[in-house]
PDB file of C-alpha atoms in Angstrom:
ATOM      1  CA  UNK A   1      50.579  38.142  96.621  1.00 92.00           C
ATOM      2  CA  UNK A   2      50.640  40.989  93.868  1.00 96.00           C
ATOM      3  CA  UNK A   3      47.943  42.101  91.308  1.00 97.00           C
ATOM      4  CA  UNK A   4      49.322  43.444  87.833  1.00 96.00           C
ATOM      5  CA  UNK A   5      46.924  45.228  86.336  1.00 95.00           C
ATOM      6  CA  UNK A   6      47.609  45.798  82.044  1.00 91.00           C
ATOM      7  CA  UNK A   7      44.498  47.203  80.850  1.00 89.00           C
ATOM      8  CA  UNK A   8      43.636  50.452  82.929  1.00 88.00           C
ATOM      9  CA  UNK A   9      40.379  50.157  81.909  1.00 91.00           C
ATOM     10  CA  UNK A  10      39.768  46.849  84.386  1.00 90.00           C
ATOM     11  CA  UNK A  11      41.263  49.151  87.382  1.00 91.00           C
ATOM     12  CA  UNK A  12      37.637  48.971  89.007  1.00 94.00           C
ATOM     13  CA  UNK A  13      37.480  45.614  88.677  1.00 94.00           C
ATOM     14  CA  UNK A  14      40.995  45.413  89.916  1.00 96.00           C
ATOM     15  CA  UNK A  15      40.149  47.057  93.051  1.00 96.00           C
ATOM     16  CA  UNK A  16      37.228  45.061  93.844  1.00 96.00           C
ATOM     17  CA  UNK A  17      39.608  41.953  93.411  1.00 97.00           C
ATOM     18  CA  UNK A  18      42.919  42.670  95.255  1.00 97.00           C
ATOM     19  CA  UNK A  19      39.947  43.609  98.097  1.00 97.00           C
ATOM     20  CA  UNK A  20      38.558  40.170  97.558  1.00 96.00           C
ATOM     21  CA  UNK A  21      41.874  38.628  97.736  1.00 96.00           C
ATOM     22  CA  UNK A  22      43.759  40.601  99.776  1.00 96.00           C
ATOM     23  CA  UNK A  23      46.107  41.186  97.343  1.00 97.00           C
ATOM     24  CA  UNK A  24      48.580  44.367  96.795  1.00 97.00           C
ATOM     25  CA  UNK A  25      48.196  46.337  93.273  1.00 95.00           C
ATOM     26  CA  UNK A  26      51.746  46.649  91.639  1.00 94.00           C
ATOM     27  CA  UNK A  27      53.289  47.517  88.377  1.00 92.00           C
ATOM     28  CA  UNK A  28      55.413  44.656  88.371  1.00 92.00           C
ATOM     29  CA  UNK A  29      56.488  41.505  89.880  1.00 92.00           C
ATOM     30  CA  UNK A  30      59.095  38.428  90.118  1.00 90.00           C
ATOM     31  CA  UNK A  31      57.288  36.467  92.607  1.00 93.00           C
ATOM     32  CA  UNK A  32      53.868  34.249  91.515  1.00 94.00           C
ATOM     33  CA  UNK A  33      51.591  36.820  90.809  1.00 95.00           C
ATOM     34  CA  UNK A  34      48.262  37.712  88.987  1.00 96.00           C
ATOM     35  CA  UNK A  35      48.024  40.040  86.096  1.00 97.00           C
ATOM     36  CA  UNK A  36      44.681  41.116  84.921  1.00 97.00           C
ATOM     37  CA  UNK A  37      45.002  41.906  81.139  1.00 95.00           C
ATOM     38  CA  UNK A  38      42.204  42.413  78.354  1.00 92.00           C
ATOM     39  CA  UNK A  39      42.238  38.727  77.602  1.00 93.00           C
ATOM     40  CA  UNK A  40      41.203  38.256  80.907  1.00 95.00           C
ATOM     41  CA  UNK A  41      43.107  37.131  84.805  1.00 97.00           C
ATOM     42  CA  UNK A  42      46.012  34.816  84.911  1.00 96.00           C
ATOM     43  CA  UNK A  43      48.740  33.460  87.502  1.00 95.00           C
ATOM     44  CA  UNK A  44      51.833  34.404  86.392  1.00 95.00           C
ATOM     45  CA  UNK A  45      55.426  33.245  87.941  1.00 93.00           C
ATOM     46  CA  UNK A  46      58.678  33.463  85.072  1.00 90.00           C
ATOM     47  CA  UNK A  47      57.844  31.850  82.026  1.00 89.00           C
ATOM     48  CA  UNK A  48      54.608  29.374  83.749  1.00 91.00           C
ATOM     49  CA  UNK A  49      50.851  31.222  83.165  1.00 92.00           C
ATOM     50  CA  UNK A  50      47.858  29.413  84.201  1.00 93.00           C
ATOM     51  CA  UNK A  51      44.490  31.083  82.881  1.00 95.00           C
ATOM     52  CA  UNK A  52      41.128  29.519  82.490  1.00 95.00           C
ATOM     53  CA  UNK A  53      39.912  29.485  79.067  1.00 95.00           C
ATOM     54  CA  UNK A  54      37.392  26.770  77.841  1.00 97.00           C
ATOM     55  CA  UNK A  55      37.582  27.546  73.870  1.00 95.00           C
ATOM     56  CA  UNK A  56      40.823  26.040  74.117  1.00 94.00           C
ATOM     57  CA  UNK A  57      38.516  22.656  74.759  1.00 94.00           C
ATOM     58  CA  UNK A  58      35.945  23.112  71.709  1.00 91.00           C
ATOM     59  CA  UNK A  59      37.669  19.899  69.843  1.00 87.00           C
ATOM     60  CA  UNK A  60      36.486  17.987  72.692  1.00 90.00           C
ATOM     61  CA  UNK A  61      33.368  18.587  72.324  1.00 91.00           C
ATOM     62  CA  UNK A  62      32.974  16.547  68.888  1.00 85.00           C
ATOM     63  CA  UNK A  63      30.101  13.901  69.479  1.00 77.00           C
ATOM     64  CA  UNK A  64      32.361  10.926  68.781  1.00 84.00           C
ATOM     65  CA  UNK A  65      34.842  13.100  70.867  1.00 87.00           C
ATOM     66  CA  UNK A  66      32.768  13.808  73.972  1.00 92.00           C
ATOM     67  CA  UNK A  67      30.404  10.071  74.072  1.00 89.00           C
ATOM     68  CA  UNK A  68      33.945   8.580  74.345  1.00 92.00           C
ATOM     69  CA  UNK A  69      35.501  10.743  77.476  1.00 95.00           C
ATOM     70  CA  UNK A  70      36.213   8.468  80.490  1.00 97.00           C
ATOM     71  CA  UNK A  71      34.514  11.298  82.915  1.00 97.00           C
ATOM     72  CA  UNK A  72      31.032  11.547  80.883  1.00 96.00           C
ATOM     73  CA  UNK A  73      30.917   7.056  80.798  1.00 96.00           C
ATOM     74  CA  UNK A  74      31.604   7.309  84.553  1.00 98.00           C
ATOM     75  CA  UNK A  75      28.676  10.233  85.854  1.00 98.00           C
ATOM     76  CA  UNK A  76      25.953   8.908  83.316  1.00 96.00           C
ATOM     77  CA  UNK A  77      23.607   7.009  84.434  1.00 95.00           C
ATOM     78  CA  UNK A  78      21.320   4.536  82.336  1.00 90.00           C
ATOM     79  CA  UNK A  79      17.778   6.150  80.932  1.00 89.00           C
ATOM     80  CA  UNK A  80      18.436   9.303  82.288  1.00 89.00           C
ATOM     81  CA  UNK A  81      19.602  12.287  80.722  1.00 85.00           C
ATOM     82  CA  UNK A  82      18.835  15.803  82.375  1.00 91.00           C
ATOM     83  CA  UNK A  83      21.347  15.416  85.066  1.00 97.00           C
ATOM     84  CA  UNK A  84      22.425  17.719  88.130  1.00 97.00           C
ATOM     85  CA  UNK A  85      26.078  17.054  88.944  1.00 98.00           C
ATOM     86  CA  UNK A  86      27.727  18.329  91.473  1.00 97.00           C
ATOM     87  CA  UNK A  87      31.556  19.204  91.089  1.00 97.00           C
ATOM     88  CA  UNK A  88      32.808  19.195  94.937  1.00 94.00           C
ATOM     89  CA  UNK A  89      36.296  20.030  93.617  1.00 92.00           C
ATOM     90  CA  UNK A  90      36.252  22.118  90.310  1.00 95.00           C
ATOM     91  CA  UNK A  91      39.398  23.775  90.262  1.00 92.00           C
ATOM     92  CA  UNK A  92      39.626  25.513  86.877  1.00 94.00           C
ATOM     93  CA  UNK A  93      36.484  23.860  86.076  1.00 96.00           C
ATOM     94  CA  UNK A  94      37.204  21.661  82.822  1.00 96.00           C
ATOM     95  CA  UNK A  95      35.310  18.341  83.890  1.00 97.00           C
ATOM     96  CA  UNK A  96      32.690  21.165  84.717  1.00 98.00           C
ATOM     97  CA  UNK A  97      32.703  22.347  81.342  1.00 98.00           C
ATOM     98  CA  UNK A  98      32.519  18.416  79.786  1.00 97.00           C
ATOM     99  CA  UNK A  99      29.842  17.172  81.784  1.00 98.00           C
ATOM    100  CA  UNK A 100      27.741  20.510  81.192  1.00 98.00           C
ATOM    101  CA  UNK A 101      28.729  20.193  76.978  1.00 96.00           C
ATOM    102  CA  UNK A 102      27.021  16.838  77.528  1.00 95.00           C
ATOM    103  CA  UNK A 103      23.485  18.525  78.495  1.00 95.00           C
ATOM    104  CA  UNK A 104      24.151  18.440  82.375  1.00 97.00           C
ATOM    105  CA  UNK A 105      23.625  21.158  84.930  1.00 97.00           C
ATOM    106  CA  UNK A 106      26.960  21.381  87.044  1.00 98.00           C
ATOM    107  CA  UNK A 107      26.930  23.216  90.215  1.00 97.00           C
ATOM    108  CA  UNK A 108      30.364  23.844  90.746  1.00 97.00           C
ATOM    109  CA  UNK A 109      32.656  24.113  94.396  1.00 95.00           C
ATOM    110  CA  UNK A 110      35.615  25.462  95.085  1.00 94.00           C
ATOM    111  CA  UNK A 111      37.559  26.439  98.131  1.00 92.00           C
ATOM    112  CA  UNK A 112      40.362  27.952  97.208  1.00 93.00           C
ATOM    113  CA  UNK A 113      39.727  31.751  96.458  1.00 95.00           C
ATOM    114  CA  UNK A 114      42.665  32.337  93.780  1.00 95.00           C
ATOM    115  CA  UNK A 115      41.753  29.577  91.889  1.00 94.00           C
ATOM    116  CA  UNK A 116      37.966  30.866  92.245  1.00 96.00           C
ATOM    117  CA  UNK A 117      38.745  33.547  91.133  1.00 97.00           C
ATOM    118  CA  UNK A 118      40.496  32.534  87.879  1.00 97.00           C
ATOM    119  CA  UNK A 119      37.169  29.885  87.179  1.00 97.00           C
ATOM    120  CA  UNK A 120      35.188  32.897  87.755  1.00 97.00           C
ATOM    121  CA  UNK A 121      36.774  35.030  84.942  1.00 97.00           C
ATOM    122  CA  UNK A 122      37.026  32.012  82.862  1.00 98.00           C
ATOM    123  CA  UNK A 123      33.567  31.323  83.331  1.00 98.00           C
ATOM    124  CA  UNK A 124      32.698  35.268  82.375  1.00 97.00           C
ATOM    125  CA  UNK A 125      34.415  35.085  79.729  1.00 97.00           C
ATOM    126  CA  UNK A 126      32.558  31.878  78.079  1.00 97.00           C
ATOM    127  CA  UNK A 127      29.272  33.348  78.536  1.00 97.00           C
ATOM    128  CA  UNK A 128      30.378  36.240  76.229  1.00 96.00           C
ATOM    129  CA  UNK A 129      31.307  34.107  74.513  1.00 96.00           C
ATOM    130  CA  UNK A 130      28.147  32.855  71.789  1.00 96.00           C
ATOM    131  CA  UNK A 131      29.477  29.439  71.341  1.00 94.00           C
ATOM    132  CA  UNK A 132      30.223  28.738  74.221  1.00 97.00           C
ATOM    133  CA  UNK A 133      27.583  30.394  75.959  1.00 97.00           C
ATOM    134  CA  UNK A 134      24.811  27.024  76.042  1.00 97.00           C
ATOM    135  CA  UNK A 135      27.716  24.909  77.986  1.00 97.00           C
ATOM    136  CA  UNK A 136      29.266  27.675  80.644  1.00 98.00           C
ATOM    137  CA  UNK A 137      24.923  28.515  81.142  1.00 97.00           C
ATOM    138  CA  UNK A 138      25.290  25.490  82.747  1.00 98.00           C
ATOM    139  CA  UNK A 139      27.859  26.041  85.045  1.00 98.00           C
ATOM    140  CA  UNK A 140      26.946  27.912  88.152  1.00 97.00           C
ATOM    141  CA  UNK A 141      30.412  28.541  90.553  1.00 98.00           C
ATOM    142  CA  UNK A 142      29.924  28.567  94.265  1.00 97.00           C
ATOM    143  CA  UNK A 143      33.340  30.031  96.142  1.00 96.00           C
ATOM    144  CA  UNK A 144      34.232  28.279  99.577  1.00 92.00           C
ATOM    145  CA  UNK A 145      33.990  25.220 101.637  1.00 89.00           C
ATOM    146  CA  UNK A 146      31.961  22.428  99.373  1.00 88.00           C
ATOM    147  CA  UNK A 147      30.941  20.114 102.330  1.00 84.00           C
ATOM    148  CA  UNK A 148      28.962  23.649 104.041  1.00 87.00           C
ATOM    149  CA  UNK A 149      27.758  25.044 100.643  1.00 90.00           C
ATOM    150  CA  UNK A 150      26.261  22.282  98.925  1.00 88.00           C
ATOM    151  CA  UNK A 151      24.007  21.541 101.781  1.00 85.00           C
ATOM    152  CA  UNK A 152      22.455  24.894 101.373  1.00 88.00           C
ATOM    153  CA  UNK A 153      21.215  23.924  97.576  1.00 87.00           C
ATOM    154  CA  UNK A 154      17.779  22.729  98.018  1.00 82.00           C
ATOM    155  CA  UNK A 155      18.037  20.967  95.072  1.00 86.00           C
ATOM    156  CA  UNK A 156      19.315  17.217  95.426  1.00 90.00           C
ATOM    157  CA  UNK A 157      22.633  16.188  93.338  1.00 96.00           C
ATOM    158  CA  UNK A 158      22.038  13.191  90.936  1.00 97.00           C
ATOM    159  CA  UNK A 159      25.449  12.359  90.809  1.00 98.00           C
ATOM    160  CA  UNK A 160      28.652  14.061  93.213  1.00 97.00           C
ATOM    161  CA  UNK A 161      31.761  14.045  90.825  1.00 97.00           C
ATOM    162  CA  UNK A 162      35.161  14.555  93.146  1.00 96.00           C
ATOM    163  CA  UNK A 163      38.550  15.334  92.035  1.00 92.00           C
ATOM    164  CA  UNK A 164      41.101  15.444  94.380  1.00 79.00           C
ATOM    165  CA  UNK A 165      43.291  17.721  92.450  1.00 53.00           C
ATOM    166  CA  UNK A 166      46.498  16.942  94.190  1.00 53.00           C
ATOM    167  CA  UNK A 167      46.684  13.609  96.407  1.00 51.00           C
ATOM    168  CA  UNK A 168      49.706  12.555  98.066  1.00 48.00           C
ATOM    169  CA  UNK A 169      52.481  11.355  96.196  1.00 48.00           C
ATOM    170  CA  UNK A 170      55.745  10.078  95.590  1.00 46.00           C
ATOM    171  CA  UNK A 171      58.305  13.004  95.930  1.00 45.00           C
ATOM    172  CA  UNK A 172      60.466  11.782  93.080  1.00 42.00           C
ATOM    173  CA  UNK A 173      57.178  12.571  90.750  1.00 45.00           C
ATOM    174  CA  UNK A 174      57.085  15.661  88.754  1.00 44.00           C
ATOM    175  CA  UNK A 175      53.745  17.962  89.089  1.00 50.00           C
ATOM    176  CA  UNK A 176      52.779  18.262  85.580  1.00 59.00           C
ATOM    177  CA  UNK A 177      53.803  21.817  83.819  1.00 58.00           C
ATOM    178  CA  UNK A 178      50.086  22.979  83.736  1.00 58.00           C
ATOM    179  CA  UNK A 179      49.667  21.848  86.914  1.00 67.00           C
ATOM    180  CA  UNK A 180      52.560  23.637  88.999  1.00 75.00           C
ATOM    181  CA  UNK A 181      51.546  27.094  89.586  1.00 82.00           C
ATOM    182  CA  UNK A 182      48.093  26.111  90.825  1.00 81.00           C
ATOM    183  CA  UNK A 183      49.809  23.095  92.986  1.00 77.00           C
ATOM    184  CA  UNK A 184      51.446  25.918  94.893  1.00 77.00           C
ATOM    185  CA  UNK A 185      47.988  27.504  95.837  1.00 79.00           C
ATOM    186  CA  UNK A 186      46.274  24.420  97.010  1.00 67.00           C
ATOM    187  CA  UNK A 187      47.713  21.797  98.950  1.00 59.00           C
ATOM    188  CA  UNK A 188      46.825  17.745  98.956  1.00 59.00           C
ATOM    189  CA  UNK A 189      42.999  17.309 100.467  1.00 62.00           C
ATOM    190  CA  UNK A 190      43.776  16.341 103.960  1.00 60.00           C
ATOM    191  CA  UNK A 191      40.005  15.606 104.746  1.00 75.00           C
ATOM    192  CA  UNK A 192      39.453  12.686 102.516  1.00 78.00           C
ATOM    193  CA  UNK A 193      37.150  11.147 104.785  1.00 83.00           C
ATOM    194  CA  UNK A 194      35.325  14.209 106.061  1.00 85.00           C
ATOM    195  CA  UNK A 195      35.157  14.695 101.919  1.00 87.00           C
ATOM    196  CA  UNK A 196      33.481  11.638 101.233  1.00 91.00           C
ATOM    197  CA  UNK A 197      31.065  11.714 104.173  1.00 91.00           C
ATOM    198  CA  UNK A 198      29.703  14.516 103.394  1.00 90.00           C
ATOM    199  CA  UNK A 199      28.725  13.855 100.058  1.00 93.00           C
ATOM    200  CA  UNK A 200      26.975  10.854 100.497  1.00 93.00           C
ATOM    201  CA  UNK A 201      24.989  12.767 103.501  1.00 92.00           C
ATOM    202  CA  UNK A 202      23.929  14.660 100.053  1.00 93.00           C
ATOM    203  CA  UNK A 203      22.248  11.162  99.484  1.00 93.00           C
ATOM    204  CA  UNK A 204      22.614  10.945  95.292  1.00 96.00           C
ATOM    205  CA  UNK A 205      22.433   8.035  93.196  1.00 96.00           C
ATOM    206  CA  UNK A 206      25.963   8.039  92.262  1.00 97.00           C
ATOM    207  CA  UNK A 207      29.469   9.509  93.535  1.00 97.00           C
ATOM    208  CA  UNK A 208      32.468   9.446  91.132  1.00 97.00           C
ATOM    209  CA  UNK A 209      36.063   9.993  92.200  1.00 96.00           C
ATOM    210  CA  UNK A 210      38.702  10.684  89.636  1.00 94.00           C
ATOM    211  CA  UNK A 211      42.114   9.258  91.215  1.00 92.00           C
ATOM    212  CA  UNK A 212      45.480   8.184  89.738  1.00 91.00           C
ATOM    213  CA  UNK A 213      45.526   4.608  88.005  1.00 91.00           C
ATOM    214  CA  UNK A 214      47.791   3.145  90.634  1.00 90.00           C
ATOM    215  CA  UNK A 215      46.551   5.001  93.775  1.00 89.00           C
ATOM    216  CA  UNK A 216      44.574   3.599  96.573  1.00 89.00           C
ATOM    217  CA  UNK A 217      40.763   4.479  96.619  1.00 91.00           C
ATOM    218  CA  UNK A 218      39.640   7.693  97.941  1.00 89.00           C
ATOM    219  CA  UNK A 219      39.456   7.358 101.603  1.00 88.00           C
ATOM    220  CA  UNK A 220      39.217   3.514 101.520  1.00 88.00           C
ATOM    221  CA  UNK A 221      35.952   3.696  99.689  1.00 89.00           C
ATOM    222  CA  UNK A 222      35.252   0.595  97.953  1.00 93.00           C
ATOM    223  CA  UNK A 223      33.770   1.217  94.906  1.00 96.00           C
ATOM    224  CA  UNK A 224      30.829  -0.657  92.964  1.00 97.00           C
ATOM    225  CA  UNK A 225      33.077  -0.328  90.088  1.00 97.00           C
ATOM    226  CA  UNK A 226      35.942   1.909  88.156  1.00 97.00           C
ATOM    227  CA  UNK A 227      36.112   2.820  84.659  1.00 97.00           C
ATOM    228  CA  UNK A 228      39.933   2.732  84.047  1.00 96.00           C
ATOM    229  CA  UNK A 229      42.113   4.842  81.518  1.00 95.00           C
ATOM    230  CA  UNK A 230      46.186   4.916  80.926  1.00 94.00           C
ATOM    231  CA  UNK A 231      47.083   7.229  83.891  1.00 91.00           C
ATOM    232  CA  UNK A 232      43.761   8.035  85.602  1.00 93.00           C
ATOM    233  CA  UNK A 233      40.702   6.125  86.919  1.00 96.00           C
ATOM    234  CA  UNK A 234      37.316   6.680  87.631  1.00 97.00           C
ATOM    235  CA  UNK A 235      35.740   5.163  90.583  1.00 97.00           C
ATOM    236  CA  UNK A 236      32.175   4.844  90.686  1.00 97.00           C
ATOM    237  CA  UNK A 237      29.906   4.112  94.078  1.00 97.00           C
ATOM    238  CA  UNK A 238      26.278   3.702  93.412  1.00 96.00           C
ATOM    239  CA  UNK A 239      23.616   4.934  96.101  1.00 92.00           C
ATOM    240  CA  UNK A 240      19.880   4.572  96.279  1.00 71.00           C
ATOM    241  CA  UNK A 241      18.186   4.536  92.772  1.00 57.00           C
ATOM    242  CA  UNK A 242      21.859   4.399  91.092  1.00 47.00           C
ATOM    243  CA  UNK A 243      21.753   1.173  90.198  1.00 47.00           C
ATOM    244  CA  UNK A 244      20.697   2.028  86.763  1.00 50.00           C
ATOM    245  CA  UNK A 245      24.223   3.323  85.760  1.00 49.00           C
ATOM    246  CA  UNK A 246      25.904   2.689  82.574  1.00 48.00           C
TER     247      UNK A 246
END
């Protein structure tokens, strides 16, 4: 894969990340490809461009707007309200950015080193960012393999939040358009199970999986309950002390 670089004066930074990535530096390209511009890094391919950029969210983050998200009724838990959340799966990192508007401290995994890398810049970006800088504070990005990394925290998650980002599916369905030029860096979690052993190993009080309304449960986990929306669902297992959730 290529690296465009459009503002000369990020051609340090450039360097540093076509190292990183093993990518090759390049004028120009056809084929998927990254440009690094002064508005930040994006994945580029024809007319698709995937960048990270939470002020796009800020009308979320309205108090009747944010109490009612699906994701923030399914993580809190009952009489508590300084929460550490775990993101197993953060992917560009806009659950992340929810749950951490909400007051909670999200450590945040990912695997994937392209998409890292554009949750990294993202992430940059928001803390230069003075109204945004409170929420991404909150956010702290770890880059590689969740079920290894997050036992190296000595702090304990209160809740695990996992989103596979792209489970098996029909082949007729359509990947939506936001969703297609990072569905051709990752591919469908094929360690489910692995996945969800490990984070209750991590022993918290909840784990929440985000899944598709109609799809089975996350590695045949029975849930204690789901929160359920239009398209999406929410399913919620309670561990030890969660039994105060809601």
């Amino acid at each position: 894969m290529k690296l465009v670089v459009n503002d000369p004066s990020r051609k340090d930074e450039a360097d540093l990340l076509a190292k990183e990535l093993d990518l090759s530096l390049a004028d120009s390209s056809d084929d998927i490809h990254f440009v690094l511009a002064e508005d930040g890094l994006s994945l580029v391919e024809g007319n698709l461009k995937e960048k990270g950029d939470f002020s796009k969210m800020i009308k979320r983050l309205k108090p009747n707007n944010l109490n009612g998200e699906m994701l923030i009724k399914a993580i809190r838990i009952k009489g508590r309200k300084d929460l550490l959340v775990y993101d197993m799966t953060a992917g560009m990192g806009e659950d992340s950015f929810l749950l951490a508007a909400y007051g909670y401290r999200v450590e945040m995994f990912e695997s994937n080193p392209y998409i890292a890398a554009l949750l990294r810049d993202a992430i940059i970006r928001g803390r230069a960012d003075d109204s945004l800088f409170p929420i991404v504070n909150r956010m702290n990005l770890h880059v590689g393999d969740s079920t290894l990394l997050a036992k190296e925290l000595k702090m304990r998650a209160d809740v695990i939040y996992l989103d596979v980002m792209f489970p098996q599916r029909d082949k007729k369905a359509l990947v939506k358009k936001k969703f297609q030029l990072l569905h051709k860096l990752a591919l469908p979690c094929a360690n489910e199970e692995e996945m969800l052993e490990a984070a209750k190993n991590l022993k918290p009080s909840k784990i929440v999986v985000k899944r598709p309304l109609k799809s089975l449960p996350l590695a045949n986990m029975k849930p204690s309950y789901s929160i359920e929306g239009k398209a999406i669902r929410y399913d919620c297992l309670l561990l030890n002390d969660g039994n105060q959730s809601l």
